Structures are given as C-alpha cells and as structure tokens.
C-alpha cells in the first residue's frame, strides 16, 4: 500500500513539486532497489526538474528502472547492476543515497553504524572519482555520522565542497508539521516547524516556539508533541515489527528535499529548508555539522540561517542535543581517519 502523502503527491505532483525553474538535471539514486529507493525513484520520475534518473543498487536496480521508466513523464531512466557504479554516476549533478540497512525494533540508529559506515564511505569514494562536483544527499543512517563520513572521504580525495553535501532531515520537518497540525487542528500547510540539530532522538530539536500554532502549546501536550517528533522513527520501526523503518514517508521527504535543492540550483530564490550541513554555528563547541534552516541556491548551500530565539524548554532540548551530536560526528570522522 502506498503512503497517503506519496499517493496524493502522485495524483497531484504540484503538491510535492514546484516547477517554476526551467533547467533540468541528471539525478542518481544509490540504493534504488530498497524500501526507500523504489518509491523515491518513482517520485523523482514525477519531478519535472529531473531530466534523467540513474538507478543503482547492489540488487535489483535494473528491474526498478524498467518499471519506473514506463511512467509517462519526460525523464529518461537507466538501471545499473552492482558492477556498474561508475557508469551510474557518469554526468550526474545530484546523488541521493538511501543505501544501507534499516533498524529493527530495539535498535538505535547508531547500531547501524558498523554496517552503513563502510557502505556510505565506499559510495562517496566513487562519487569523488566519477562525479566530484555532484551535490550529495545522504539519507542512510545514522545521518549524524554518515554525513561526516562522506565529508571526510571527499576531503581525503581533495574534492570536498561543503556547499554540496546535505544530510536529509526533511522527514523530521514533515513529521513535525503533520503532528503539530494534528494537535492544533490546522492544515499541515500552515504548521511548518523549523527542526534543528541532527537526526536521532534527543538530537532532533523542534523549535515550536517559532511557530504561531506551536508557541501556545505547553505542559504535557508540549512534552508529548516533542517526544513524538523526536521519536517518530521508532513509532514506525515498532509498527513494522521487524520489517524495517520508514520508507514511504521517507521517500516523500527525500523527493521533497531533492526538489527544493533542484529549485535552488536552477536559480529560484528564497528556497529555505532545514538540512544537516557543515556549519560554523556551533563550531566553537567542536560541532561542525548541524541542521538548521539553509537557503538553497545556484551552488547548493547559499546561506546558513541562525537558529533564532529559543524558549526555555528549547534551551534545555539544545543542552541535550549538543553533546550527543558531537559524539556522533566524532565517531564518523574517526571512522575515516
Ligand atoms: P532497505 O534495506 O529496504 O534498502 C536498502 C538498499 O540499499 C537495499 O536495496 C540494498 O541492496 C542497498 N544497498 C546496500 N549496500 C549497498 C551498496 N553498497 N550500494 C548500493 N546499494 C546498497 O532499507 P531502507 O528502508 O530503504 O533504508 C535505507 C537507509 O535509510 C537505512 O540506513 C535507514 O536507516 C535510512 N533511513 C533514513 C531516514 C532519514 O530520515 N534520513 C529515514 C528512513 C530511513
Ligand atoms: C526515521 O526517522 O524514520 C529514520 O531515521 C529511520 C529510523 O531508523 O527511524
């Protein structure tokens, strides 16, 4: 069954994709055969800003490509088997990476590190060699560590451009808007929430005080809403009961973020969304990757916005976020060093 949000987006792509810009782009999905990769590839096939899709996986990508390629949109689709990674990356401008294992109940995202760190490092090594100027969107968990791994790998290869690397935290933003809409009775279109920090438990910090619908929520209702935003991923892992983690809502979020980046790359102004990037905001505390509102532009990261005013509760959430985030980032860096 297809997630309602993704199905709505397919029925009416304008809900998910804005098309005001006109230049088109070749996009690769690495891990295209997986639970996220398949619906993400389908949604990207519906994005008018994608001119060509390169689908790669160690298993099943040619089949996914053959299937998706029949959708009646203009883009071309090609599938690449395990030994064809270099061909898959040839000429791509944007690389989206959902390759890697997902959680099972009882696991943290950090428990995925041992398997996913080397997958992401090896894919980043290939991107550095074949498409060194590509924009890289990392979905694979633990994002707080896999993004520093990609950065360090590109740095080693001498091709790291901080404006071209993004940890995809859009699912936290999507969840926050949806859950706040549920609590406030408003439409999710009216309840955007800036979510800062990283992408796991306490490192996910929703700034509800900056939302007209969120700022009045207090007490137990506030605590429950924050907990749901921070641990929404666990809700899905538990409900899927061993069959993996969020795939459909993640595909929606991944396609949404990719479209935002493509709009920025195509010259649209004012495209602003939270994403986990190399950032100097907390560098004085030894934290050099952080998610906050980022303006996307012709070269990727155009401007990193400050986090803005925080409530007393949010100050406390930040206190819990920063040490854990720092540990996750250092673990990623140490893996490559
Ligand atoms: P999945 O197991 O369904 O799919 C993963 C795919 O990656 C598989 O098809 C597998 O063959 C492929 N793969 C493995 N090694 C590869 C390699 N070296 N090169 C190319 N492909 C490779 O898992 P999923 O549910 O799609 O989740 C993928 C990842 O995304 C997990 O790490 C998960 O935790 C993460 N995730 C992140 C977010 C987020 O918000 N950033 C949300 C949901 C899931
Ligand atoms: C999520 O937030 O749904 C993903 O990070 C997957 C997970 O492991 O929870």
PDB file of N, CA and C in Angstrom, residues 84-176:
ATOM      1  N   UNK A  84      28.268  -1.732 -11.883  1.00  0.00           N
ATOM      2  CA  UNK A  84      28.153  -0.603 -12.833  1.00  0.00           C
ATOM      3  C   UNK A  84      28.032   0.753 -12.123  1.00  0.00           C
ATOM      4  N   UNK A  85      28.646   0.853 -10.944  1.00  0.00           N
ATOM      5  CA  UNK A  85      28.513   2.097 -10.172  1.00  0.00           C
ATOM      6  C   UNK A  85      29.109   3.298 -10.922  1.00  0.00           C
ATOM      7  N   UNK A  86      30.280   3.096 -11.529  1.00  0.00           N
ATOM      8  CA  UNK A  86      30.912   4.232 -12.215  1.00  0.00           C
ATOM      9  C   UNK A  86      30.025   4.737 -13.353  1.00  0.00           C
ATOM     10  N   UNK A  87      29.432   3.807 -14.089  1.00  0.00           N
ATOM     11  CA  UNK A  87      28.532   4.221 -15.193  1.00  0.00           C
ATOM     12  C   UNK A  87      27.305   4.955 -14.651  1.00  0.00           C
ATOM     13  N   UNK A  88      26.806   4.465 -13.514  1.00  0.00           N
ATOM     14  CA  UNK A  88      25.616   5.099 -12.915  1.00  0.00           C
ATOM     15  C   UNK A  88      25.898   6.551 -12.534  1.00  0.00           C
ATOM     16  N   UNK A  89      27.144   6.836 -12.172  1.00  0.00           N
ATOM     17  CA  UNK A  89      27.478   8.178 -11.680  1.00  0.00           C
ATOM     18  C   UNK A  89      27.936   9.130 -12.782  1.00  0.00           C
ATOM     19  N   UNK A  90      28.085   8.613 -13.969  1.00  0.00           N
ATOM     20  CA  UNK A  90      28.622   9.431 -15.054  1.00  0.00           C
ATOM     21  C   UNK A  90      27.697  10.613 -15.371  1.00  0.00           C
ATOM     22  N   UNK A  91      28.200  11.818 -15.204  1.00  0.00           N
ATOM     23  CA  UNK A  91      27.441  13.021 -15.593  1.00  0.00           C
ATOM     24  C   UNK A  91      26.354  13.444 -14.632  1.00  0.00           C
ATOM     25  N   UNK A  92      26.273  12.831 -13.450  1.00  0.00           N
ATOM     26  CA  UNK A  92      25.175  13.215 -12.555  1.00  0.00           C
ATOM     27  C   UNK A  92      25.512  14.503 -11.798  1.00  0.00           C
ATOM     28  N   UNK A  93      24.479  15.268 -11.535  1.00  0.00           N
ATOM     29  CA  UNK A  93      24.655  16.530 -10.813  1.00  0.00           C
ATOM     30  C   UNK A  93      24.204  16.389  -9.358  1.00  0.00           C
ATOM     31  N   UNK A  94      23.289  15.463  -9.131  1.00  0.00           N
ATOM     32  CA  UNK A  94      22.770  15.245  -7.773  1.00  0.00           C
ATOM     33  C   UNK A  94      22.764  13.746  -7.492  1.00  0.00           C
ATOM     34  N   UNK A  95      23.329  13.362  -6.333  1.00  0.00           N
ATOM     35  CA  UNK A  95      23.366  11.948  -5.938  1.00  0.00           C
ATOM     36  C   UNK A  95      22.604  11.800  -4.624  1.00  0.00           C
ATOM     37  N   UNK A  96      21.574  10.965  -4.620  1.00  0.00           N
ATOM     38  CA  UNK A  96      20.799  10.732  -3.397  1.00  0.00           C
ATOM     39  C   UNK A  96      21.155   9.341  -2.888  1.00  0.00           C
ATOM     40  N   UNK A  97      21.507   9.230  -1.602  1.00  0.00           N
ATOM     41  CA  UNK A  97      22.000   7.938  -1.076  1.00  0.00           C
ATOM     42  C   UNK A  97      21.103   7.385   0.037  1.00  0.00           C
ATOM     43  N   UNK A  98      20.193   6.455  -0.316  1.00  0.00           N
ATOM     44  CA  UNK A  98      19.469   5.724   0.722  1.00  0.00           C
ATOM     45  C   UNK A  98      19.999   4.292   0.900  1.00  0.00           C
ATOM     46  N   UNK A  99      21.239   4.008   0.484  1.00  0.00           N
ATOM     47  CA  UNK A  99      21.789   2.648   0.591  1.00  0.00           C
ATOM     48  C   UNK A  99      22.161   2.345   2.037  1.00  0.00           C
ATOM     49  N   UNK A 100      21.865   1.110   2.453  1.00  0.00           N
ATOM     50  CA  UNK A 100      22.263   0.716   3.804  1.00  0.00           C
ATOM     51  C   UNK A 100      21.149   0.011   4.529  1.00  0.00           C
ATOM     52  N   UNK A 101      21.479  -0.581   5.680  1.00  0.00           N
ATOM     53  CA  UNK A 101      20.456  -1.343   6.402  1.00  0.00           C
ATOM     54  C   UNK A 101      19.604  -0.428   7.280  1.00  0.00           C
ATOM     55  N   UNK A 102      18.319  -0.807   7.446  1.00  0.00           N
ATOM     56  CA  UNK A 102      17.431  -0.064   8.348  1.00  0.00           C
ATOM     57  C   UNK A 102      17.375  -0.717   9.737  1.00  0.00           C
ATOM     58  N   UNK A 103      16.758   0.013  10.687  1.00  0.00           N
ATOM     59  CA  UNK A 103      16.637  -0.518  12.055  1.00  0.00           C
ATOM     60  C   UNK A 103      15.589  -1.613  12.175  1.00  0.00           C
ATOM     61  N   UNK A 104      15.767  -2.430  13.217  1.00  0.00           N
ATOM     62  CA  UNK A 104      14.727  -3.345  13.685  1.00  0.00           C
ATOM     63  C   UNK A 104      14.359  -2.887  15.100  1.00  0.00           C
ATOM     64  N   UNK A 105      13.208  -3.333  15.628  1.00  0.00           N
ATOM     65  CA  UNK A 105      12.823  -2.902  16.978  1.00  0.00           C
ATOM     66  C   UNK A 105      13.950  -3.155  17.981  1.00  0.00           C
ATOM     67  N   UNK A 106      14.147  -2.199  18.886  1.00  0.00           N
ATOM     68  CA  UNK A 106      15.174  -2.345  19.924  1.00  0.00           C
ATOM     69  C   UNK A 106      16.522  -1.757  19.520  1.00  0.00           C
ATOM     70  N   UNK A 107      16.686  -1.399  18.245  1.00  0.00           N
ATOM     71  CA  UNK A 107      17.962  -0.830  17.790  1.00  0.00           C
ATOM     72  C   UNK A 107      17.907   0.698  17.797  1.00  0.00           C
ATOM     73  N   UNK A 108      19.071   1.304  18.007  1.00  0.00           N
ATOM     74  CA  UNK A 108      19.195   2.749  17.783  1.00  0.00           C
ATOM     75  C   UNK A 108      19.760   2.947  16.380  1.00  0.00           C
ATOM     76  N   UNK A 109      19.712   4.178  15.904  1.00  0.00           N
ATOM     77  CA  UNK A 109      20.313   4.435  14.583  1.00  0.00           C
ATOM     78  C   UNK A 109      21.812   4.181  14.635  1.00  0.00           C
ATOM     79  N   UNK A 110      22.408   4.479  15.796  1.00  0.00           N
ATOM     80  CA  UNK A 110      23.857   4.276  15.931  1.00  0.00           C
ATOM     81  C   UNK A 110      24.225   2.790  15.794  1.00  0.00           C
ATOM     82  N   UNK A 111      23.284   1.902  16.129  1.00  0.00           N
ATOM     83  CA  UNK A 111      23.563   0.461  15.961  1.00  0.00           C
ATOM     84  C   UNK A 111      23.767   0.094  14.487  1.00  0.00           C
ATOM     85  N   UNK A 112      23.371   0.982  13.570  1.00  0.00           N
ATOM     86  CA  UNK A 112      23.543   0.706  12.131  1.00  0.00           C
ATOM     87  C   UNK A 112      24.939   1.109  11.651  1.00  0.00           C
ATOM     88  N   UNK A 113      25.673   1.808  12.523  1.00  0.00           N
ATOM     89  CA  UNK A 113      26.950   2.396  12.109  1.00  0.00           C
ATOM     90  C   UNK A 113      27.885   1.359  11.490  1.00  0.00           C
ATOM     91  N   UNK A 114      28.051   0.219  12.182  1.00  0.00           N
ATOM     92  CA  UNK A 114      29.063  -0.749  11.731  1.00  0.00           C
ATOM     93  C   UNK A 114      28.829  -1.224  10.304  1.00  0.00           C
ATOM     94  N   UNK A 115      27.572  -1.350   9.911  1.00  0.00           N
ATOM     95  CA  UNK A 115      27.280  -1.797   8.539  1.00  0.00           C
ATOM     96  C   UNK A 115      27.273  -0.615   7.562  1.00  0.00           C
ATOM     97  N   UNK A 116      26.614   0.455   7.951  1.00  0.00           N
ATOM     98  CA  UNK A 116      26.368   1.527   6.970  1.00  0.00           C
ATOM     99  C   UNK A 116      27.558   2.457   6.746  1.00  0.00           C
ATOM    100  N   UNK A 117      28.450   2.545   7.735  1.00  0.00           N
ATOM    101  CA  UNK A 117      29.591   3.466   7.585  1.00  0.00           C
ATOM    102  C   UNK A 117      30.419   3.101   6.354  1.00  0.00           C
ATOM    103  N   UNK A 118      30.700   1.833   6.183  1.00  0.00           N
ATOM    104  CA  UNK A 118      31.568   1.458   5.047  1.00  0.00           C
ATOM    105  C   UNK A 118      30.804   1.533   3.722  1.00  0.00           C
ATOM    106  N   UNK A 119      29.503   1.250   3.757  1.00  0.00           N
ATOM    107  CA  UNK A 119      28.694   1.377   2.526  1.00  0.00           C
ATOM    108  C   UNK A 119      28.746   2.816   2.025  1.00  0.00           C
ATOM    109  N   UNK A 120      28.499   3.745   2.949  1.00  0.00           N
ATOM    110  CA  UNK A 120      28.461   5.165   2.585  1.00  0.00           C
ATOM    111  C   UNK A 120      29.852   5.655   2.171  1.00  0.00           C
ATOM    112  N   UNK A 121      30.878   5.232   2.905  1.00  0.00           N
ATOM    113  CA  UNK A 121      32.245   5.649   2.554  1.00  0.00           C
ATOM    114  C   UNK A 121      32.607   5.180   1.137  1.00  0.00           C
ATOM    115  N   UNK A 122      32.257   3.925   0.825  1.00  0.00           N
ATOM    116  CA  UNK A 122      32.635   3.394  -0.487  1.00  0.00           C
ATOM    117  C   UNK A 122      31.867   4.101  -1.616  1.00  0.00           C
ATOM    118  N   UNK A 123      30.603   4.407  -1.356  1.00  0.00           N
ATOM    119  CA  UNK A 123      29.836   5.130  -2.380  1.00  0.00           C
ATOM    120  C   UNK A 123      30.390   6.553  -2.558  1.00  0.00           C
ATOM    121  N   UNK A 124      30.756   7.184  -1.440  1.00  0.00           N
ATOM    122  CA  UNK A 124      31.319   8.549  -1.516  1.00  0.00           C
ATOM    123  C   UNK A 124      32.658   8.537  -2.267  1.00  0.00           C
ATOM    124  N   UNK A 125      33.424   7.476  -2.077  1.00  0.00           N
ATOM    125  CA  UNK A 125      34.712   7.364  -2.784  1.00  0.00           C
ATOM    126  C   UNK A 125      34.469   7.333  -4.293  1.00  0.00           C
ATOM    127  N   UNK A 126      33.443   6.605  -4.694  1.00  0.00           N
ATOM    128  CA  UNK A 126      33.125   6.525  -6.130  1.00  0.00           C
ATOM    129  C   UNK A 126      32.614   7.869  -6.648  1.00  0.00           C
ATOM    130  N   UNK A 127      31.798   8.548  -5.855  1.00  0.00           N
ATOM    131  CA  UNK A 127      31.302   9.866  -6.283  1.00  0.00           C
ATOM    132  C   UNK A 127      32.492  10.814  -6.442  1.00  0.00           C
ATOM    133  N   UNK A 128      33.429  10.759  -5.499  1.00  0.00           N
ATOM    134  CA  UNK A 128      34.610  11.648  -5.561  1.00  0.00           C
ATOM    135  C   UNK A 128      35.383  11.432  -6.858  1.00  0.00           C
ATOM    136  N   UNK A 129      35.426  10.206  -7.302  1.00  0.00           N
ATOM    137  CA  UNK A 129      36.195   9.858  -8.510  1.00  0.00           C
ATOM    138  C   UNK A 129      35.448  10.200  -9.801  1.00  0.00           C
ATOM    139  N   UNK A 130      34.151   9.896  -9.840  1.00  0.00           N
ATOM    140  CA  UNK A 130      33.409   9.990 -11.114  1.00  0.00           C
ATOM    141  C   UNK A 130      32.614  11.293 -11.240  1.00  0.00           C
ATOM    142  N   UNK A 131      32.090  11.783 -10.112  1.00  0.00           N
ATOM    143  CA  UNK A 131      31.237  12.987 -10.174  1.00  0.00           C
ATOM    144  C   UNK A 131      31.619  13.936  -9.040  1.00  0.00           C
ATOM    145  N   UNK A 132      32.874  14.411  -9.046  1.00  0.00           N
ATOM    146  CA  UNK A 132      33.405  15.141  -7.879  1.00  0.00           C
ATOM    147  C   UNK A 132      32.679  16.445  -7.560  1.00  0.00           C
ATOM    148  N   UNK A 133      31.951  16.997  -8.515  1.00  0.00           N
ATOM    149  CA  UNK A 133      31.253  18.257  -8.213  1.00  0.00           C
ATOM    150  C   UNK A 133      29.761  18.042  -7.914  1.00  0.00           C
ATOM    151  N   UNK A 134      29.351  16.771  -7.836  1.00  0.00           N
ATOM    152  CA  UNK A 134      27.923  16.493  -7.605  1.00  0.00           C
ATOM    153  C   UNK A 134      27.492  16.954  -6.212  1.00  0.00           C
ATOM    154  N   UNK A 135      26.205  17.238  -6.093  1.00  0.00           N
ATOM    155  CA  UNK A 135      25.603  17.508  -4.785  1.00  0.00           C
ATOM    156  C   UNK A 135      25.167  16.167  -4.207  1.00  0.00           C
ATOM    157  N   UNK A 136      25.517  15.919  -2.952  1.00  0.00           N
ATOM    158  CA  UNK A 136      25.264  14.600  -2.353  1.00  0.00           C
ATOM    159  C   UNK A 136      24.255  14.736  -1.219  1.00  0.00           C
ATOM    160  N   UNK A 137      23.182  13.958  -1.290  1.00  0.00           N
ATOM    161  CA  UNK A 137      22.108  13.986  -0.300  1.00  0.00           C
ATOM    162  C   UNK A 137      22.124  12.653   0.444  1.00  0.00           C
ATOM    163  N   UNK A 138      22.480  12.682   1.722  1.00  0.00           N
ATOM    164  CA  UNK A 138      22.656  11.444   2.478  1.00  0.00           C
ATOM    165  C   UNK A 138      21.404  11.143   3.301  1.00  0.00           C
ATOM    166  N   UNK A 139      20.812   9.979   3.013  1.00  0.00           N
ATOM    167  CA  UNK A 139      19.647   9.511   3.765  1.00  0.00           C
ATOM    168  C   UNK A 139      20.068   8.403   4.742  1.00  0.00           C
ATOM    169  N   UNK A 140      21.064   7.597   4.358  1.00  0.00           N
ATOM    170  CA  UNK A 140      21.489   6.433   5.149  1.00  0.00           C
ATOM    171  C   UNK A 140      21.830   6.820   6.579  1.00  0.00           C
ATOM    172  N   UNK A 141      21.339   6.014   7.515  1.00  0.00           N
ATOM    173  CA  UNK A 141      21.581   6.260   8.946  1.00  0.00           C
ATOM    174  C   UNK A 141      22.835   5.570   9.446  1.00  0.00           C
ATOM    175  N   UNK A 142      23.381   6.047  10.534  1.00  0.00           N
ATOM    176  CA  UNK A 142      22.997   7.238  11.300  1.00  0.00           C
ATOM    177  C   UNK A 142      23.488   8.525  10.622  1.00  0.00           C
ATOM    178  N   UNK A 143      22.536   9.358  10.197  1.00  0.00           N
ATOM    179  CA  UNK A 143      22.857  10.576   9.429  1.00  0.00           C
ATOM    180  C   UNK A 143      23.879  11.454  10.162  1.00  0.00           C
ATOM    181  N   UNK A 144      23.767  11.512  11.513  1.00  0.00           N
ATOM    182  CA  UNK A 144      24.694  12.361  12.280  1.00  0.00           C
ATOM    183  C   UNK A 144      26.152  11.929  12.078  1.00  0.00           C
ATOM    184  N   UNK A 145      26.356  10.662  11.707  1.00  0.00           N
ATOM    185  CA  UNK A 145      27.711  10.154  11.476  1.00  0.00           C
ATOM    186  C   UNK A 145      28.009   9.943   9.987  1.00  0.00           C
ATOM    187  N   UNK A 146      26.988   9.545   9.200  1.00  0.00           N
ATOM    188  CA  UNK A 146      27.271   9.240   7.791  1.00  0.00           C
ATOM    189  C   UNK A 146      27.623  10.509   7.000  1.00  0.00           C
ATOM    190  N   UNK A 147      27.037  11.646   7.381  1.00  0.00           N
ATOM    191  CA  UNK A 147      27.383  12.895   6.677  1.00  0.00           C
ATOM    192  C   UNK A 147      28.853  13.268   6.932  1.00  0.00           C
ATOM    193  N   UNK A 148      29.323  13.264   8.215  1.00  0.00           N
ATOM    194  CA  UNK A 148      30.766  13.488   8.427  1.00  0.00           C
ATOM    195  C   UNK A 148      31.637  12.453   7.714  1.00  0.00           C
ATOM    196  N   UNK A 149      31.158  11.216   7.589  1.00  0.00           N
ATOM    197  CA  UNK A 149      31.941  10.193   6.862  1.00  0.00           C
ATOM    198  C   UNK A 149      32.091  10.603   5.393  1.00  0.00           C
ATOM    199  N   UNK A 150      30.992  11.035   4.784  1.00  0.00           N
ATOM    200  CA  UNK A 150      31.064  11.457   3.376  1.00  0.00           C
ATOM    201  C   UNK A 150      31.997  12.667   3.244  1.00  0.00           C
ATOM    202  N   UNK A 151      31.855  13.626   4.163  1.00  0.00           N
ATOM    203  CA  UNK A 151      32.702  14.832   4.108  1.00  0.00           C
ATOM    204  C   UNK A 151      34.179  14.452   4.186  1.00  0.00           C
ATOM    205  N   UNK A 152      34.508  13.590   5.163  1.00  0.00           N
ATOM    206  CA  UNK A 152      35.919  13.225   5.363  1.00  0.00           C
ATOM    207  C   UNK A 152      36.453  12.426   4.168  1.00  0.00           C
ATOM    208  N   UNK A 153      35.594  11.613   3.572  1.00  0.00           N
ATOM    209  CA  UNK A 153      36.013  10.820   2.408  1.00  0.00           C
ATOM    210  C   UNK A 153      36.305  11.746   1.220  1.00  0.00           C
ATOM    211  N   UNK A 154      35.420  12.718   1.015  1.00  0.00           N
ATOM    212  CA  UNK A 154      35.625  13.663  -0.089  1.00  0.00           C
ATOM    213  C   UNK A 154      36.860  14.532   0.178  1.00  0.00           C
ATOM    214  N   UNK A 155      37.030  14.879   1.450  1.00  0.00           N
ATOM    215  CA  UNK A 155      38.186  15.699   1.841  1.00  0.00           C
ATOM    216  C   UNK A 155      39.481  14.953   1.512  1.00  0.00           C
ATOM    217  N   UNK A 156      39.507  13.673   1.878  1.00  0.00           N
ATOM    218  CA  UNK A 156      40.684  12.831   1.598  1.00  0.00           C
ATOM    219  C   UNK A 156      40.995  12.810   0.106  1.00  0.00           C
ATOM    220  N   UNK A 157      39.904  12.808  -0.703  1.00  0.00           N
ATOM    221  CA  UNK A 157      40.073  12.751  -2.161  1.00  0.00           C
ATOM    222  C   UNK A 157      40.348  14.142  -2.736  1.00  0.00           C
ATOM    223  N   UNK A 158      40.306  15.155  -1.870  1.00  0.00           N
ATOM    224  CA  UNK A 158      40.609  16.531  -2.304  1.00  0.00           C
ATOM    225  C   UNK A 158      39.484  17.202  -3.074  1.00  0.00           C
ATOM    226  N   UNK A 159      38.235  16.725  -2.880  1.00  0.00           N
ATOM    227  CA  UNK A 159      37.132  17.304  -3.660  1.00  0.00           C
ATOM    228  C   UNK A 159      35.959  17.767  -2.783  1.00  0.00           C
ATOM    229  N   UNK A 160      36.194  17.933  -1.475  1.00  0.00           N
ATOM    230  CA  UNK A 160      35.059  18.289  -0.604  1.00  0.00           C
ATOM    231  C   UNK A 160      34.650  19.743  -0.792  1.00  0.00           C
ATOM    232  N   UNK A 161      33.370  19.940  -1.128  1.00  0.00           N
ATOM    233  CA  UNK A 161      32.794  21.277  -1.177  1.00  0.00           C
ATOM    234  C   UNK A 161      31.618  21.283  -0.188  1.00  0.00           C
ATOM    235  N   UNK A 162      31.771  21.972   0.948  1.00  0.00           N
ATOM    236  CA  UNK A 162      30.717  21.949   1.980  1.00  0.00           C
ATOM    237  C   UNK A 162      29.354  22.426   1.465  1.00  0.00           C
ATOM    238  N   UNK A 163      29.351  23.194   0.385  1.00  0.00           N
ATOM    239  CA  UNK A 163      28.073  23.681  -0.155  1.00  0.00           C
ATOM    240  C   UNK A 163      27.329  22.590  -0.922  1.00  0.00           C
ATOM    241  N   UNK A 164      27.999  21.425  -1.106  1.00  0.00           N
ATOM    242  CA  UNK A 164      27.411  20.362  -1.934  1.00  0.00           C
ATOM    243  C   UNK A 164      26.997  19.124  -1.134  1.00  0.00           C
ATOM    244  N   UNK A 165      27.064  19.192   0.194  1.00  0.00           N
ATOM    245  CA  UNK A 165      26.768  17.981   0.988  1.00  0.00           C
ATOM    246  C   UNK A 165      25.628  18.256   1.970  1.00  0.00           C
ATOM    247  N   UNK A 166      24.628  17.359   1.966  1.00  0.00           N
ATOM    248  CA  UNK A 166      23.411  17.553   2.772  1.00  0.00           C
ATOM    249  C   UNK A 166      23.009  16.248   3.465  1.00  0.00           C
ATOM    250  N   UNK A 167      22.782  16.310   4.762  1.00  0.00           N
ATOM    251  CA  UNK A 167      22.099  15.209   5.428  1.00  0.00           C
ATOM    252  C   UNK A 167      20.609  15.497   5.328  1.00  0.00           C
ATOM    253  N   UNK A 168      19.849  14.498   4.879  1.00  0.00           N
ATOM    254  CA  UNK A 168      18.412  14.737   4.657  1.00  0.00           C
ATOM    255  C   UNK A 168      17.656  14.543   5.978  1.00  0.00           C
ATOM    256  N   UNK A 169      17.244  15.655   6.568  1.00  0.00           N
ATOM    257  CA  UNK A 169      16.479  15.641   7.830  1.00  0.00           C
ATOM    258  C   UNK A 169      15.019  16.046   7.577  1.00  0.00           C
ATOM    259  N   UNK A 170      14.633  16.045   6.322  1.00  0.00           N
ATOM    260  CA  UNK A 170      13.298  16.519   5.927  1.00  0.00           C
ATOM    261  C   UNK A 170      12.170  15.715   6.567  1.00  0.00           C
ATOM    262  N   UNK A 171      12.429  14.421   6.853  1.00  0.00           N
ATOM    263  CA  UNK A 171      11.360  13.623   7.451  1.00  0.00           C
ATOM    264  C   UNK A 171      10.983  14.182   8.832  1.00  0.00           C
ATOM    265  N   UNK A 172      11.968  14.702   9.562  1.00  0.00           N
ATOM    266  CA  UNK A 172      11.663  15.310  10.864  1.00  0.00           C
ATOM    267  C   UNK A 172      10.783  16.550  10.684  1.00  0.00           C
ATOM    268  N   UNK A 173      11.051  17.286   9.620  1.00  0.00           N
ATOM    269  CA  UNK A 173      10.286  18.515   9.334  1.00  0.00           C
ATOM    270  C   UNK A 173       8.863  18.143   8.897  1.00  0.00           C
ATOM    271  N   UNK A 174       8.768  17.112   8.069  1.00  0.00           N
ATOM    272  CA  UNK A 174       7.459  16.629   7.591  1.00  0.00           C
ATOM    273  C   UNK A 174       6.626  16.134   8.777  1.00  0.00           C
ATOM    274  N   UNK A 175       7.270  15.338   9.637  1.00  0.00           N
ATOM    275  CA  UNK A 175       6.557  14.810  10.817  1.00  0.00           C
ATOM    276  C   UNK A 175       6.116  15.954  11.736  1.00  0.00           C
ATOM    277  N   UNK A 176       7.022  16.900  11.966  1.00  0.00           N
ATOM    278  CA  UNK A 176       6.693  17.989  12.898  1.00  0.00           C
ATOM    279  C   UNK A 176       5.469  18.759  12.396  1.00  0.00           C
TER     280      UNK A 176
END
